[in-house]
XYZ file of C-alpha atoms in Angstrom:
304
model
C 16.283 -13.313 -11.629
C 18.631 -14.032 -8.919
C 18.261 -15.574 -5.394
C 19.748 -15.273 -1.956
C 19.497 -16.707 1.234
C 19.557 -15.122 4.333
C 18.916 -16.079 8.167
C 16.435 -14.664 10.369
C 18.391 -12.676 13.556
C 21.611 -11.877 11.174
C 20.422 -8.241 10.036
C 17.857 -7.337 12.330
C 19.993 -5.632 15.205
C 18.163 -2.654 16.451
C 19.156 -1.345 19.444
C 16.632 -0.021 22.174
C 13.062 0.598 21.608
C 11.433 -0.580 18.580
C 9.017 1.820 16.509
C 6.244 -0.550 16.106
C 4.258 1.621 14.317
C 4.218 4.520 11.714
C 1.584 6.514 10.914
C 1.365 8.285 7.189
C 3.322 11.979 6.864
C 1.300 14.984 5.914
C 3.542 14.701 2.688
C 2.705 11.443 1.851
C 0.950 11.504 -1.634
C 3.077 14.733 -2.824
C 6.254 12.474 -1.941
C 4.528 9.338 -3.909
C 3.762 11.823 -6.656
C 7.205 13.158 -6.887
C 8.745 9.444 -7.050
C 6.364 7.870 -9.439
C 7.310 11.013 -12.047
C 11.269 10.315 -11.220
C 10.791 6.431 -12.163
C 8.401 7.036 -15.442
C 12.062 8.500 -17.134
C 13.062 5.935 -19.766
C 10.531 3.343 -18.026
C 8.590 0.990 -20.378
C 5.299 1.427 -18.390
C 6.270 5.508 -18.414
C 2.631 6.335 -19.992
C 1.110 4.355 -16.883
C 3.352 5.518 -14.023
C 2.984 9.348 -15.160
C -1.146 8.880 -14.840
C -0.293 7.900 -11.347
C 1.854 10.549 -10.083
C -1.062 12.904 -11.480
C -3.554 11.046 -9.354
C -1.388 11.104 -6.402
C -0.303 14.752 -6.967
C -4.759 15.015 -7.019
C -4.481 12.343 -3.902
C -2.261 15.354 -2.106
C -4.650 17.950 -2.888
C -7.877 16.172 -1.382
C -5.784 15.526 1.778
C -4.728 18.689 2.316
C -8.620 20.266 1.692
C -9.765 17.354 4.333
C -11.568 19.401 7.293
C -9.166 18.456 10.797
C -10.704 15.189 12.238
C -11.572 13.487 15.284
C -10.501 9.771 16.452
C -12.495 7.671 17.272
C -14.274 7.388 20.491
C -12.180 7.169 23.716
C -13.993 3.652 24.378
C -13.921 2.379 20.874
C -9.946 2.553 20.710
C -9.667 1.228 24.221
C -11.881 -1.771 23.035
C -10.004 -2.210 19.956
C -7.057 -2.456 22.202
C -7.820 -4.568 24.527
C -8.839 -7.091 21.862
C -5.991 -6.344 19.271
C -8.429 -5.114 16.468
C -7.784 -2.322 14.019
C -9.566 0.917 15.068
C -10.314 1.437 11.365
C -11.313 -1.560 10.067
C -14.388 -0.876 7.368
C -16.878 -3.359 8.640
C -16.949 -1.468 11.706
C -16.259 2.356 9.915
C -18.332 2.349 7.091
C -17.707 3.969 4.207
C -16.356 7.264 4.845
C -18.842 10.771 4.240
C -17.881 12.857 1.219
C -15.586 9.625 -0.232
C -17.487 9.732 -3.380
C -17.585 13.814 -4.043
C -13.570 12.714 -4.129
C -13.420 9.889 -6.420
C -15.508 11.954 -8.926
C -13.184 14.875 -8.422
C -9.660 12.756 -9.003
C -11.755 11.243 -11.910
C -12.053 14.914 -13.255
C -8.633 15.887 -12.466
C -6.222 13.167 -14.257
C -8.731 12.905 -17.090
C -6.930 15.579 -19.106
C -4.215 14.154 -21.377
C -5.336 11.017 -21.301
C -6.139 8.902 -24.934
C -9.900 9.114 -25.615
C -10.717 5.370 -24.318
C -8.758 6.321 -20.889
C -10.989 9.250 -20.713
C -13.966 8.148 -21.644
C -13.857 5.457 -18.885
C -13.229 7.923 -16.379
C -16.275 9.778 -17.242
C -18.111 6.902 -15.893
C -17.479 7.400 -12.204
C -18.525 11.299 -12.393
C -21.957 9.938 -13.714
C -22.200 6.553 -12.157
C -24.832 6.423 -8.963
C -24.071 6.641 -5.641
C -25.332 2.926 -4.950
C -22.522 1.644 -7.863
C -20.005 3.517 -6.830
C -20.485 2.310 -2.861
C -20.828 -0.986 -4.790
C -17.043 -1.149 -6.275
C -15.595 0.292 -3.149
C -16.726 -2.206 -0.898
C -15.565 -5.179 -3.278
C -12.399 -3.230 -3.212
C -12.022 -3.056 0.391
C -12.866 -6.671 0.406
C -10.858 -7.919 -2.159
C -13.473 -9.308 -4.570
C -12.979 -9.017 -8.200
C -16.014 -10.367 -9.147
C -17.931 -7.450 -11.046
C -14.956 -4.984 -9.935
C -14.293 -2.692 -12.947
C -10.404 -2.624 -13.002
C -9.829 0.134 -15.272
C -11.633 2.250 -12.441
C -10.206 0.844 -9.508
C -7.564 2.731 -9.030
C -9.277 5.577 -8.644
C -12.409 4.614 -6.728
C -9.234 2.982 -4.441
C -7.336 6.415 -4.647
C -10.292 8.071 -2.806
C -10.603 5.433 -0.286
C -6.990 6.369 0.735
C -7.301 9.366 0.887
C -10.177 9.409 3.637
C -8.015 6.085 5.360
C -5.155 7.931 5.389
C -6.534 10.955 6.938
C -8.740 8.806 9.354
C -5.194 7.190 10.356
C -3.279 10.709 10.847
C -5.927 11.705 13.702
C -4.200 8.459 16.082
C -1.908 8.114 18.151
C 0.692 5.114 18.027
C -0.189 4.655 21.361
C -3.946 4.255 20.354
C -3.383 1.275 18.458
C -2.325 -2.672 19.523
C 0.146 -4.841 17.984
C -1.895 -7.111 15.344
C -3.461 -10.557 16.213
C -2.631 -11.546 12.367
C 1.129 -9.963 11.773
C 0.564 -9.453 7.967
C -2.587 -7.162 8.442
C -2.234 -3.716 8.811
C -2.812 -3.070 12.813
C -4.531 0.338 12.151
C -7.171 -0.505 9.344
C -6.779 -4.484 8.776
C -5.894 -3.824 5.291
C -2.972 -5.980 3.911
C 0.083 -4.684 2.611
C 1.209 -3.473 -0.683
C 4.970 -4.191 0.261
C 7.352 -3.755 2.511
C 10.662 -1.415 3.293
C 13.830 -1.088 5.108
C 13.629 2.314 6.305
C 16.466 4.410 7.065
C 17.137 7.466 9.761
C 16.295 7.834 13.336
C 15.106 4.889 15.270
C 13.467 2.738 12.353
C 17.145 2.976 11.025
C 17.327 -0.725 9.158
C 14.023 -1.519 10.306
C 11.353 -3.238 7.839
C 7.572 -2.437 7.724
C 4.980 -3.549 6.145
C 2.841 -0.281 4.012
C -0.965 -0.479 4.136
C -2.708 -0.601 0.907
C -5.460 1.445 2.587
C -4.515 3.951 5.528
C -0.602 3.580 4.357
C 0.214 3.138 7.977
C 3.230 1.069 8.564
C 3.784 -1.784 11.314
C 7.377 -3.637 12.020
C 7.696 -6.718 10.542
C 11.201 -8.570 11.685
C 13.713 -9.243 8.565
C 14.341 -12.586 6.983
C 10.715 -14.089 8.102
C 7.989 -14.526 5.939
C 5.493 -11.270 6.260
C 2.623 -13.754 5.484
C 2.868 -16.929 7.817
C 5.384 -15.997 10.065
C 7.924 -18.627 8.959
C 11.490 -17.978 9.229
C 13.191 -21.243 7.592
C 14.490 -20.564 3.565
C 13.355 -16.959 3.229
C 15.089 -16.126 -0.097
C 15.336 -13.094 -1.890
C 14.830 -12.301 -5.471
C 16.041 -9.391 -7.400
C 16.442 -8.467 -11.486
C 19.479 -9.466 -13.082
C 21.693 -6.518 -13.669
C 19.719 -4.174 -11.289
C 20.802 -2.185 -7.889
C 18.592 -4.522 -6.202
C 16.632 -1.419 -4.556
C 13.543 -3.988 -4.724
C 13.707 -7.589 -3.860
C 11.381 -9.887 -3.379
C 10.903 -12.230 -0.389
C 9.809 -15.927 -0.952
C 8.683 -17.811 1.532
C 8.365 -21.873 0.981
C 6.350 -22.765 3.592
C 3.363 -20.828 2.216
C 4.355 -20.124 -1.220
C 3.986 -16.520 -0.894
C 6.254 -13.289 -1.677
C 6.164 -9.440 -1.014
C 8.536 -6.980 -2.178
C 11.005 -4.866 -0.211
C 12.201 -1.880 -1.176
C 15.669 -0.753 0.233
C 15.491 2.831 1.100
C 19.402 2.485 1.888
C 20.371 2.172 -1.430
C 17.780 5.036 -2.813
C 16.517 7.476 0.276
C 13.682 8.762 -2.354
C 11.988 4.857 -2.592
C 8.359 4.922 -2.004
C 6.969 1.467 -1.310
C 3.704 2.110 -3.875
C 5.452 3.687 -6.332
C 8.748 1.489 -6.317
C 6.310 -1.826 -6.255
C 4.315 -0.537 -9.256
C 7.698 0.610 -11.257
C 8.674 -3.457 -10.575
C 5.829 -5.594 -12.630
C 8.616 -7.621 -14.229
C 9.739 -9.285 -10.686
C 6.115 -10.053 -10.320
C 5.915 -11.376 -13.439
C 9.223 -13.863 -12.862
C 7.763 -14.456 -9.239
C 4.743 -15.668 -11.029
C 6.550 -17.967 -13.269
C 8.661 -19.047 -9.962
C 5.087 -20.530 -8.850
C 4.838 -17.981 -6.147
C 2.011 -16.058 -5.345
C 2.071 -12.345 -3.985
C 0.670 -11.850 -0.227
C 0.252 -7.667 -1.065
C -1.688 -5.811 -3.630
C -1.429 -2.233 -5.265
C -4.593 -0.881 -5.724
C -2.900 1.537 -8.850
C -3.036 -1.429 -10.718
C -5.751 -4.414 -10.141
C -6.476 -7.014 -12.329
C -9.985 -8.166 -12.664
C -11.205 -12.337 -12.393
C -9.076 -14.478 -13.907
């Protein structure tokens, strides 16, 4: 693992108005799906990256049979405003009607092809009760551990974003305030999985930070720590040998990192699936004595 420096101000040169925020594409999942299956060629975790372009190519499919939607109220996203709070935070949503009929139905569809343990997990959110089910998805959404079945998270976490995401595509950029706390997601209050330098149109060489939950995405200036806001001895960290499409930024101050994946150097990057293709860099981060500021709810690991 190698490490550079760089200065806050020296590559963040945007001209003109600033996208602040980016709500997810119709596409979304289908364009996850397609990268995941790309990276799984001649990739050690192949097996593990293939099961999750299924579930995101099932993640599309629930989208697109979601009936249209309505924000929320007029007065709820002016309050939320006003105050800089998410419009979609859970504690004040809920969770979402009909989220369990789809966490039983991805269950059903990547069980097929699975080994017999993989499967035979699976079959326990299909016949698990409502009450357990609503039981891991809020320790999900609240980042507990404790009593969270990992091997089932992703999925249970799969259906969450589906409704999230959905939920998000019914706003309006305009409908939503900058954050009060930077690294939270300004739409849901969700953190971020990572983070990537986008390329075309406005957001040209623009970093944001990609919800874990509604997969909204908020600017985040370059070379300053995504986590505490600090902007003295940012490094980045990439693989020896590799194209460096996925760095990782360290901050000192708090000890922290988060990916960033370079969609400049591969315009088909996907800031889930390029994070999840990347375990080694978390592992060497790890090692580094830094701790990650994001998750990726396609892969959680239970209490330590």
């Amino acid at each position: 693992m190698t490490t550079t420096l760089l200065q806050p101000g020296e590559i963040e040169a945007a001209a003109g108005d600033i996208p602040e925020l980016r709500l997810p594409p119709a596409d979304l999942f289908l364009t996850r799906a397609h990268r995941l299956d790309q990276l799984a060629a001649d990739h050690t975790l192949g097996d593990y990256l293939r099961f999750v372009a299924r579930l995101a190519h099932a993640q599309q499919a629930a989208l697109d049979a979601c009936p249209p939607g309505e924000p929320p109220a007029a007065d709820r996203l002016a309050q939320c405003r006003e105050y800089q709070m998410p419009p979609l935070a859970p504690a004040g949503l809920g969770l979402p009607t009909g989220w369990r009929d789809t966490a039983r139905h991805l269950a059903q569809a990547v069980k097929p092809g699975l080994p017999a343990p993989g499967q035979a997990a699976l079959e326990s959110i299909p016949g698990s009760d409502d009450a357990w089910l609503d039981a891991q998805a809020t320790r999900l959404l609240e980042g507990n551990t404790q009593d969270l079945d990992a091997a089932l998270a992703p999925v249970i976490g799969a259906a969450l974003q589906v409704h999230w995401t959905h939920l998000a595509r019914q706003l309006q950029p305009g409908h939503v305030a900058r954050p009060e706390h930077p690294n939270l997601c300004p739409v849901c209050g969700s953190h971020p999985v990572s983070s990537v330098v986008r390329i075309g149109g406005a957001a040209n060489g623009l970093r944001y930070l990609h919800c874990v939950l509604c997969s909204s995405e908020w600017h985040v200036v370059r070379a300053k720590c995504s986590n505490c806001d600090n902007t003295r001895g940012i490094a980045y960290h990439h693989l020896e040998g590799k194209d460096r499409i996925v760095q990782a930024e360290s901050c000192p101050a708090c000890q922290a990192y988060l990916k960033v994946v370079q969609q400049e150097k591969d315009p088909l990057t996907d800031p889930v699936a390029d994070d999840l293709a990347t375990l080694t860099l978390d592992l060497l981060m790890d090692e580094a004595g830094f701790a990650r500021s994001g998750i990726n709810w396609y892969l959680i690991h239970g209490p330590a």
